[in-house]
Amino acid sequence: SAVISQKPSRDICQRGTSLTIQCQVDSQVTMMFWYRQQPGQSLTLIATANQGSEATYESGFVIDKFPISRPNLTFSTLTVSNMSPEDSSIYLCSVRRDRASTEAFFGQGTRLTVV
Amino acid sequence: GNSVTQMEGPVTLSEEAFLTINCTYTATGYPSLFWYVQYPGEGLQLLLKATKADDKGSNKGFEATYRKETTSFHLEKGSVQVSDSAVYFCALGGPIQGAQKLVFGQGTRLTINP
């Protein structure tokens, strides 16, 4: 398995500000993903974080709102920009060790509340 | 596109009761199927998986069988415990080395009363 650390674990932010969430993995992984879990709902994939290149965003998510960095094989950040109350969610980092692996591992999530 | 439909919750049972949480899917090709569990205040943990038709995944007394003919992956446990109280997510992933992202069902909140 992979040990994934997310920071911060929770935050309360003012609308119009930005928050950067960090995801650190204890070993090199090929695939890293960012998901959003809105209150009482399921998980929705925001984007795939690609090492050394721009992230691949899912329909409905754009780089200006959710810029992502992935400088190496163990670390990624997701920024939630110009926040509004609708961005209040849990944001989760997920990894797959390599393309042959079917298992995805998740961080504990970042609970974001925008006021 | 791929999708997963889960039994609506919340589900409340007494300790030692039999549990079934239904999950059906729509997918092209030969997806892998997963059950994840989310305990209060925690991230998701993989509970079990199956990568091909007729495979049975099992862990911690939970089981699910990949049924291609009924496109289902129902989660079962013969005797639940209070510690099983959590939210359970059925998920679908691409075949090995195929599409990498997971598609999740809406989640089923399970509460077990002593």
PDB file of C-alpha atoms in Angstrom:
ATOM      1  CA  SER A   1       0.000   0.000   0.000  1.00  0.00           C
ATOM      2  CA  ALA A   2       0.950   3.668  -0.152  1.00  0.00           C
ATOM      3  CA  VAL A   3       0.881   6.119   2.752  1.00  0.00           C
ATOM      4  CA  ILE A   4      -0.564   9.444   1.675  1.00  0.00           C
ATOM      5  CA  SER A   5      -0.377  12.610   3.753  1.00  0.00           C
ATOM      6  CA  GLN A   6      -2.610  15.546   2.956  1.00  0.00           C
ATOM      7  CA  LYS A   7      -2.256  19.014   4.395  1.00  0.00           C
ATOM      8  CA  PRO A   8      -4.168  20.785   5.748  1.00  0.00           C
ATOM      9  CA  SER A   9      -6.674  18.297   7.095  1.00  0.00           C
ATOM     10  CA  ARG A  10      -9.284  21.027   7.361  1.00  0.00           C
ATOM     11  CA  ASP A  11      -9.603  24.761   6.887  1.00  0.00           C
ATOM     12  CA  ILE A  12     -12.138  27.538   7.019  1.00  0.00           C
ATOM     13  CA  CYS A  13     -11.540  30.187   4.367  1.00  0.00           C
ATOM     14  CA  GLN A  14     -13.016  33.502   3.361  1.00  0.00           C
ATOM     15  CA  ARG A  15     -14.736  33.753   0.007  1.00  0.00           C
ATOM     16  CA  GLY A  16     -12.544  35.178  -2.735  1.00  0.00           C
ATOM     17  CA  THR A  17      -9.343  33.717  -1.298  1.00  0.00           C
ATOM     18  CA  SER A  18      -7.360  30.674  -2.451  1.00  0.00           C
ATOM     19  CA  LEU A  19      -6.201  27.549  -0.641  1.00  0.00           C
ATOM     20  CA  THR A  20      -3.429  25.176  -1.677  1.00  0.00           C
ATOM     21  CA  ILE A  21      -3.697  21.558  -0.582  1.00  0.00           C
ATOM     22  CA  GLN A  22      -0.612  19.369  -0.487  1.00  0.00           C
ATOM     23  CA  CYS A  23      -0.408  15.634  -1.112  1.00  0.00           C
ATOM     24  CA  GLN A  24       2.756  13.744  -0.162  1.00  0.00           C
ATOM     25  CA  VAL A  25       3.226  10.029  -0.869  1.00  0.00           C
ATOM     26  CA  ASP A  26       5.771   7.853   0.912  1.00  0.00           C
ATOM     27  CA  SER A  27       6.954   6.242  -2.335  1.00  0.00           C
ATOM     28  CA  GLN A  28       7.081   7.031  -6.024  1.00  0.00           C
ATOM     29  CA  VAL A  29       3.793   6.525  -7.839  1.00  0.00           C
ATOM     30  CA  THR A  30       2.915   6.831 -11.476  1.00  0.00           C
ATOM     31  CA  MET A  31      -0.643   8.092 -11.174  1.00  0.00           C
ATOM     32  CA  MET A  32      -1.966  10.869  -8.922  1.00  0.00           C
ATOM     33  CA  PHE A  33      -5.535  12.160  -8.906  1.00  0.00           C
ATOM     34  CA  TRP A  34      -7.594  14.813  -7.165  1.00  0.00           C
ATOM     35  CA  TYR A  35     -11.228  14.168  -6.219  1.00  0.00           C
ATOM     36  CA  ARG A  36     -13.939  16.326  -4.708  1.00  0.00           C
ATOM     37  CA  GLN A  37     -16.599  15.039  -2.335  1.00  0.00           C
ATOM     38  CA  GLN A  38     -19.378  17.551  -1.842  1.00  0.00           C
ATOM     39  CA  PRO A  39     -21.418  17.314   1.377  1.00  0.00           C
ATOM     40  CA  GLY A  40     -23.383  14.085   1.503  1.00  0.00           C
ATOM     41  CA  GLN A  41     -22.389  13.144  -2.024  1.00  0.00           C
ATOM     42  CA  SER A  42     -20.061  10.824  -3.839  1.00  0.00           C
ATOM     43  CA  LEU A  43     -16.602  11.481  -5.187  1.00  0.00           C
ATOM     44  CA  THR A  44     -16.041  13.280  -8.451  1.00  0.00           C
ATOM     45  CA  LEU A  45     -12.714  13.309 -10.235  1.00  0.00           C
ATOM     46  CA  ILE A  46     -11.327  16.805 -10.721  1.00  0.00           C
ATOM     47  CA  ALA A  47      -8.163  15.979 -12.626  1.00  0.00           C
ATOM     48  CA  THR A  48      -5.222  13.679 -13.131  1.00  0.00           C
ATOM     49  CA  ALA A  49      -1.961  15.249 -12.003  1.00  0.00           C
ATOM     50  CA  ASN A  50       0.760  14.608 -14.567  1.00  0.00           C
ATOM     51  CA  GLN A  51       4.385  14.802 -13.566  1.00  0.00           C
ATOM     52  CA  GLY A  52       6.196  17.525 -15.450  1.00  0.00           C
ATOM     53  CA  SER A  53       3.226  18.596 -17.553  1.00  0.00           C
ATOM     54  CA  GLU A  54      -0.203  20.159 -17.272  1.00  0.00           C
ATOM     55  CA  ALA A  55      -2.888  18.238 -15.441  1.00  0.00           C
ATOM     56  CA  THR A  56      -5.712  16.554 -17.335  1.00  0.00           C
ATOM     57  CA  TYR A  57      -9.034  18.008 -16.217  1.00  0.00           C
ATOM     58  CA  GLU A  58     -12.422  16.342 -16.238  1.00  0.00           C
ATOM     59  CA  SER A  59     -15.456  17.965 -17.779  1.00  0.00           C
ATOM     60  CA  GLY A  60     -16.677  20.820 -15.626  1.00  0.00           C
ATOM     61  CA  PHE A  61     -13.293  21.568 -14.030  1.00  0.00           C
ATOM     62  CA  VAL A  62     -10.818  24.129 -15.351  1.00  0.00           C
ATOM     63  CA  ILE A  63      -7.220  24.981 -14.665  1.00  0.00           C
ATOM     64  CA  ASP A  64      -7.921  28.581 -13.694  1.00  0.00           C
ATOM     65  CA  LYS A  65     -10.151  27.435 -10.848  1.00  0.00           C
ATOM     66  CA  PHE A  66      -8.189  24.334  -9.797  1.00  0.00           C
ATOM     67  CA  PRO A  67      -4.521  24.734 -10.724  1.00  0.00           C
ATOM     68  CA  ILE A  68      -2.518  21.598 -10.030  1.00  0.00           C
ATOM     69  CA  SER A  69       1.191  21.027  -9.745  1.00  0.00           C
ATOM     70  CA  ARG A  70       3.139  17.784  -9.755  1.00  0.00           C
ATOM     71  CA  PRO A  71       6.864  18.449  -9.653  1.00  0.00           C
ATOM     72  CA  ASN A  72       7.895  14.841  -8.971  1.00  0.00           C
ATOM     73  CA  LEU A  73       6.598  11.304  -8.450  1.00  0.00           C
ATOM     74  CA  THR A  74       5.770  11.735  -4.739  1.00  0.00           C
ATOM     75  CA  PHE A  75       4.159  15.168  -4.441  1.00  0.00           C
ATOM     76  CA  SER A  76       1.269  17.188  -5.848  1.00  0.00           C
ATOM     77  CA  THR A  77      -0.703  20.276  -4.936  1.00  0.00           C
ATOM     78  CA  LEU A  78      -4.247  21.362  -5.729  1.00  0.00           C
ATOM     79  CA  THR A  79      -5.233  25.004  -5.389  1.00  0.00           C
ATOM     80  CA  VAL A  80      -8.848  26.034  -5.027  1.00  0.00           C
ATOM     81  CA  SER A  81      -8.907  29.582  -6.385  1.00  0.00           C
ATOM     82  CA  ASN A  82     -11.255  32.500  -5.779  1.00  0.00           C
ATOM     83  CA  MET A  83     -13.345  30.386  -3.446  1.00  0.00           C
ATOM     84  CA  SER A  84     -17.086  30.610  -2.969  1.00  0.00           C
ATOM     85  CA  PRO A  85     -19.313  28.728  -0.496  1.00  0.00           C
ATOM     86  CA  GLU A  86     -20.090  26.236  -3.286  1.00  0.00           C
ATOM     87  CA  ASP A  87     -16.477  25.064  -3.060  1.00  0.00           C
ATOM     88  CA  SER A  88     -17.063  23.758   0.465  1.00  0.00           C
ATOM     89  CA  SER A  89     -16.210  20.072   0.107  1.00  0.00           C
ATOM     90  CA  ILE A  90     -13.745  17.399   1.033  1.00  0.00           C
ATOM     91  CA  TYR A  91     -10.851  17.252  -1.403  1.00  0.00           C
ATOM     92  CA  LEU A  92      -9.028  13.952  -1.674  1.00  0.00           C
ATOM     93  CA  CYS A  93      -5.731  12.974  -3.200  1.00  0.00           C
ATOM     94  CA  SER A  94      -5.541   9.497  -4.692  1.00  0.00           C
ATOM     95  CA  VAL A  95      -2.677   7.490  -6.149  1.00  0.00           C
ATOM     96  CA  ARG A  96      -2.070   4.363  -8.173  1.00  0.00           C
ATOM     97  CA  ARG A  97       1.376   2.896  -7.992  1.00  0.00           C
ATOM     98  CA  ASP A  98       1.620   2.155 -11.706  1.00  0.00           C
ATOM     99  CA  ARG A  99      -0.537   1.448 -14.730  1.00  0.00           C
ATOM    100  CA  ALA A 100      -0.562  -2.279 -14.014  1.00  0.00           C
ATOM    101  CA  SER A 101      -2.005  -1.748 -10.545  1.00  0.00           C
ATOM    102  CA  THR A 102      -5.789  -1.740 -10.183  1.00  0.00           C
ATOM    103  CA  GLU A 103      -5.781  -0.445  -6.619  1.00  0.00           C
ATOM    104  CA  ALA A 104      -6.156   3.239  -5.780  1.00  0.00           C
ATOM    105  CA  PHE A 105      -5.162   4.613  -2.372  1.00  0.00           C
ATOM    106  CA  PHE A 106      -6.568   7.745  -0.822  1.00  0.00           C
ATOM    107  CA  GLY A 107      -5.377  10.400   1.537  1.00  0.00           C
ATOM    108  CA  GLN A 108      -7.513  11.308   4.536  1.00  0.00           C
ATOM    109  CA  GLY A 109      -8.881  14.326   2.713  1.00  0.00           C
ATOM    110  CA  THR A 110      -8.995  18.060   3.296  1.00  0.00           C
ATOM    111  CA  ARG A 111     -12.280  19.362   4.641  1.00  0.00           C
ATOM    112  CA  LEU A 112     -12.765  22.872   3.268  1.00  0.00           C
ATOM    113  CA  THR A 113     -15.421  25.285   4.466  1.00  0.00           C
ATOM    114  CA  VAL A 114     -15.811  28.591   2.656  1.00  0.00           C
ATOM    115  CA  VAL A 115     -17.616  31.362   4.522  1.00  0.00           C
TER     116      VAL A 115
ATOM    117  CA  GLY B   1     -20.139   6.529 -20.316  1.00  0.00           C
ATOM    118  CA  ASN B   2     -19.359   4.434 -17.271  1.00  0.00           C
ATOM    119  CA  SER B   3     -21.646   4.734 -14.267  1.00  0.00           C
ATOM    120  CA  VAL B   4     -22.364   3.081 -10.929  1.00  0.00           C
ATOM    121  CA  THR B   5     -25.693   2.912  -9.119  1.00  0.00           C
ATOM    122  CA  GLN B   6     -25.810   2.019  -5.459  1.00  0.00           C
ATOM    123  CA  MET B   7     -28.608   1.161  -3.129  1.00  0.00           C
ATOM    124  CA  GLU B   8     -29.871   4.297  -1.461  1.00  0.00           C
ATOM    125  CA  GLY B   9     -29.230   4.786   2.200  1.00  0.00           C
ATOM    126  CA  PRO B  10     -29.096   5.274   4.981  1.00  0.00           C
ATOM    127  CA  VAL B  11     -29.198   1.666   6.102  1.00  0.00           C
ATOM    128  CA  THR B  12     -29.665   0.851   9.779  1.00  0.00           C
ATOM    129  CA  LEU B  13     -29.237  -2.666  11.120  1.00  0.00           C
ATOM    130  CA  SER B  14     -28.820  -4.398  14.429  1.00  0.00           C
ATOM    131  CA  GLU B  15     -25.578  -6.064  15.359  1.00  0.00           C
ATOM    132  CA  GLU B  16     -25.193  -9.572  13.880  1.00  0.00           C
ATOM    133  CA  ALA B  17     -27.728  -8.893  11.122  1.00  0.00           C
ATOM    134  CA  PHE B  18     -27.053  -9.869   7.503  1.00  0.00           C
ATOM    135  CA  LEU B  19     -26.005  -7.033   5.232  1.00  0.00           C
ATOM    136  CA  THR B  20     -26.498  -6.523   1.512  1.00  0.00           C
ATOM    137  CA  ILE B  21     -25.690  -3.284  -0.276  1.00  0.00           C
ATOM    138  CA  ASN B  22     -26.636  -3.434  -3.931  1.00  0.00           C
ATOM    139  CA  CYS B  23     -24.416  -2.081  -6.663  1.00  0.00           C
ATOM    140  CA  THR B  24     -24.977  -2.204 -10.420  1.00  0.00           C
ATOM    141  CA  TYR B  25     -22.868  -0.701 -13.136  1.00  0.00           C
ATOM    142  CA  THR B  26     -22.823   0.371 -16.753  1.00  0.00           C
ATOM    143  CA  ALA B  27     -19.555   0.100 -18.591  1.00  0.00           C
ATOM    144  CA  THR B  28     -17.956  -0.719 -21.876  1.00  0.00           C
ATOM    145  CA  GLY B  29     -15.351  -3.413 -21.992  1.00  0.00           C
ATOM    146  CA  TYR B  30     -14.186  -5.255 -18.907  1.00  0.00           C
ATOM    147  CA  PRO B  31     -13.930  -2.954 -15.912  1.00  0.00           C
ATOM    148  CA  SER B  32     -12.506  -3.680 -12.483  1.00  0.00           C
ATOM    149  CA  LEU B  33     -14.910  -3.285  -9.559  1.00  0.00           C
ATOM    150  CA  PHE B  34     -14.222  -2.072  -6.044  1.00  0.00           C
ATOM    151  CA  TRP B  35     -15.819  -1.436  -2.709  1.00  0.00           C
ATOM    152  CA  TYR B  36     -14.354   1.384  -0.634  1.00  0.00           C
ATOM    153  CA  VAL B  37     -15.236   2.237   2.954  1.00  0.00           C
ATOM    154  CA  GLN B  38     -15.076   5.648   4.605  1.00  0.00           C
ATOM    155  CA  TYR B  39     -15.121   5.661   8.393  1.00  0.00           C
ATOM    156  CA  PRO B  40     -16.183   8.884  10.122  1.00  0.00           C
ATOM    157  CA  GLY B  41     -13.613  11.649   9.658  1.00  0.00           C
ATOM    158  CA  GLU B  42     -11.306   9.507   7.547  1.00  0.00           C
ATOM    159  CA  GLY B  43     -10.390   9.049   3.905  1.00  0.00           C
ATOM    160  CA  LEU B  44     -11.392   6.134   1.733  1.00  0.00           C
ATOM    161  CA  GLN B  45      -9.974   2.675   2.288  1.00  0.00           C
ATOM    162  CA  LEU B  46     -10.121  -0.111  -0.245  1.00  0.00           C
ATOM    163  CA  LEU B  47     -12.288  -2.878   1.194  1.00  0.00           C
ATOM    164  CA  LEU B  48     -12.221  -5.398  -1.637  1.00  0.00           C
ATOM    165  CA  LYS B  49     -11.936  -5.683  -5.392  1.00  0.00           C
ATOM    166  CA  ALA B  50     -12.576  -7.962  -8.359  1.00  0.00           C
ATOM    167  CA  THR B  51     -10.932  -7.593 -11.736  1.00  0.00           C
ATOM    168  CA  LYS B  52     -12.842 -10.055 -13.924  1.00  0.00           C
ATOM    169  CA  ALA B  53     -16.199 -11.761 -14.242  1.00  0.00           C
ATOM    170  CA  ASP B  54     -17.036 -14.331 -11.529  1.00  0.00           C
ATOM    171  CA  ASP B  55     -14.198 -13.136  -9.308  1.00  0.00           C
ATOM    172  CA  LYS B  56     -15.126 -12.876  -5.653  1.00  0.00           C
ATOM    173  CA  GLY B  57     -13.468 -10.198  -3.565  1.00  0.00           C
ATOM    174  CA  SER B  58     -13.399 -10.640   0.204  1.00  0.00           C
ATOM    175  CA  ASN B  59     -12.004  -8.872   3.232  1.00  0.00           C
ATOM    176  CA  LYS B  60     -12.936  -8.497   6.930  1.00  0.00           C
ATOM    177  CA  GLY B  61     -15.964 -10.766   6.457  1.00  0.00           C
ATOM    178  CA  PHE B  62     -17.285  -8.763   3.513  1.00  0.00           C
ATOM    179  CA  GLU B  63     -17.730 -10.358   0.100  1.00  0.00           C
ATOM    180  CA  ALA B  64     -18.773  -9.267  -3.370  1.00  0.00           C
ATOM    181  CA  THR B  65     -18.949 -11.236  -6.614  1.00  0.00           C
ATOM    182  CA  TYR B  66     -18.425  -9.693 -10.034  1.00  0.00           C
ATOM    183  CA  ARG B  67     -21.519 -10.706 -12.020  1.00  0.00           C
ATOM    184  CA  LYS B  68     -21.196  -9.720 -15.644  1.00  0.00           C
ATOM    185  CA  GLU B  69     -24.563 -11.167 -16.659  1.00  0.00           C
ATOM    186  CA  THR B  70     -26.399  -8.910 -14.215  1.00  0.00           C
ATOM    187  CA  THR B  71     -23.765  -6.121 -14.218  1.00  0.00           C
ATOM    188  CA  SER B  72     -23.714  -6.237 -10.435  1.00  0.00           C
ATOM    189  CA  PHE B  73     -21.231  -6.249  -7.557  1.00  0.00           C
ATOM    190  CA  HIS B  74     -23.340  -6.465  -4.418  1.00  0.00           C
ATOM    191  CA  LEU B  75     -21.614  -6.203  -1.044  1.00  0.00           C
ATOM    192  CA  GLU B  76     -22.554  -8.763   1.626  1.00  0.00           C
ATOM    193  CA  LYS B  77     -21.615  -9.607   5.178  1.00  0.00           C
ATOM    194  CA  GLY B  78     -23.133 -12.383   7.213  1.00  0.00           C
ATOM    195  CA  SER B  79     -22.979 -10.755  10.642  1.00  0.00           C
ATOM    196  CA  VAL B  80     -22.314  -7.044  10.994  1.00  0.00           C
ATOM    197  CA  GLN B  81     -20.691  -5.326  13.941  1.00  0.00           C
ATOM    198  CA  VAL B  82     -21.024  -1.836  15.369  1.00  0.00           C
ATOM    199  CA  SER B  83     -17.524  -1.124  14.044  1.00  0.00           C
ATOM    200  CA  ASP B  84     -18.808  -1.631  10.481  1.00  0.00           C
ATOM    201  CA  SER B  85     -20.718   1.641  10.708  1.00  0.00           C
ATOM    202  CA  ALA B  86     -19.365   3.755   7.840  1.00  0.00           C
ATOM    203  CA  VAL B  87     -20.138   4.953   4.334  1.00  0.00           C
ATOM    204  CA  TYR B  88     -19.593   2.356   1.618  1.00  0.00           C
ATOM    205  CA  PHE B  89     -18.815   3.263  -1.976  1.00  0.00           C
ATOM    206  CA  CYS B  90     -18.990   0.991  -4.986  1.00  0.00           C
ATOM    207  CA  ALA B  91     -16.578   2.030  -7.712  1.00  0.00           C
ATOM    208  CA  LEU B  92     -15.693   1.063 -11.246  1.00  0.00           C
ATOM    209  CA  GLY B  93     -12.285   1.372 -12.824  1.00  0.00           C
ATOM    210  CA  GLY B  94     -10.834   0.672 -16.220  1.00  0.00           C
ATOM    211  CA  PRO B  95      -9.409  -2.734 -17.000  1.00  0.00           C
ATOM    212  CA  ILE B  96      -5.838  -3.337 -16.023  1.00  0.00           C
ATOM    213  CA  GLN B  97      -3.650  -0.826 -17.858  1.00  0.00           C
ATOM    214  CA  GLY B  98      -6.766   0.751 -19.292  1.00  0.00           C
ATOM    215  CA  ALA B  99      -8.568   3.903 -18.204  1.00  0.00           C
ATOM    216  CA  GLN B 100      -7.120   4.997 -14.922  1.00  0.00           C
ATOM    217  CA  LYS B 101      -9.840   6.938 -13.163  1.00  0.00           C
ATOM    218  CA  LEU B 102     -12.479   5.558 -10.820  1.00  0.00           C
ATOM    219  CA  VAL B 103     -16.190   6.209 -11.149  1.00  0.00           C
ATOM    220  CA  PHE B 104     -17.993   6.074  -7.801  1.00  0.00           C
ATOM    221  CA  GLY B 105     -21.527   5.306  -6.776  1.00  0.00           C
ATOM    222  CA  GLN B 106     -23.330   7.761  -4.531  1.00  0.00           C
ATOM    223  CA  GLY B 107     -22.343   5.948  -1.329  1.00  0.00           C
ATOM    224  CA  THR B 108     -24.453   4.129   1.256  1.00  0.00           C
ATOM    225  CA  ARG B 109     -24.312   5.166   4.883  1.00  0.00           C
ATOM    226  CA  LEU B 110     -24.510   2.144   7.164  1.00  0.00           C
ATOM    227  CA  THR B 111     -25.288   2.374  10.866  1.00  0.00           C
ATOM    228  CA  ILE B 112     -25.126  -0.682  13.095  1.00  0.00           C
ATOM    229  CA  ASN B 113     -26.880  -0.504  16.436  1.00  0.00           C
ATOM    230  CA  PRO B 114     -25.775  -2.651  19.383  1.00  0.00           C
TER     231      PRO B 114
END
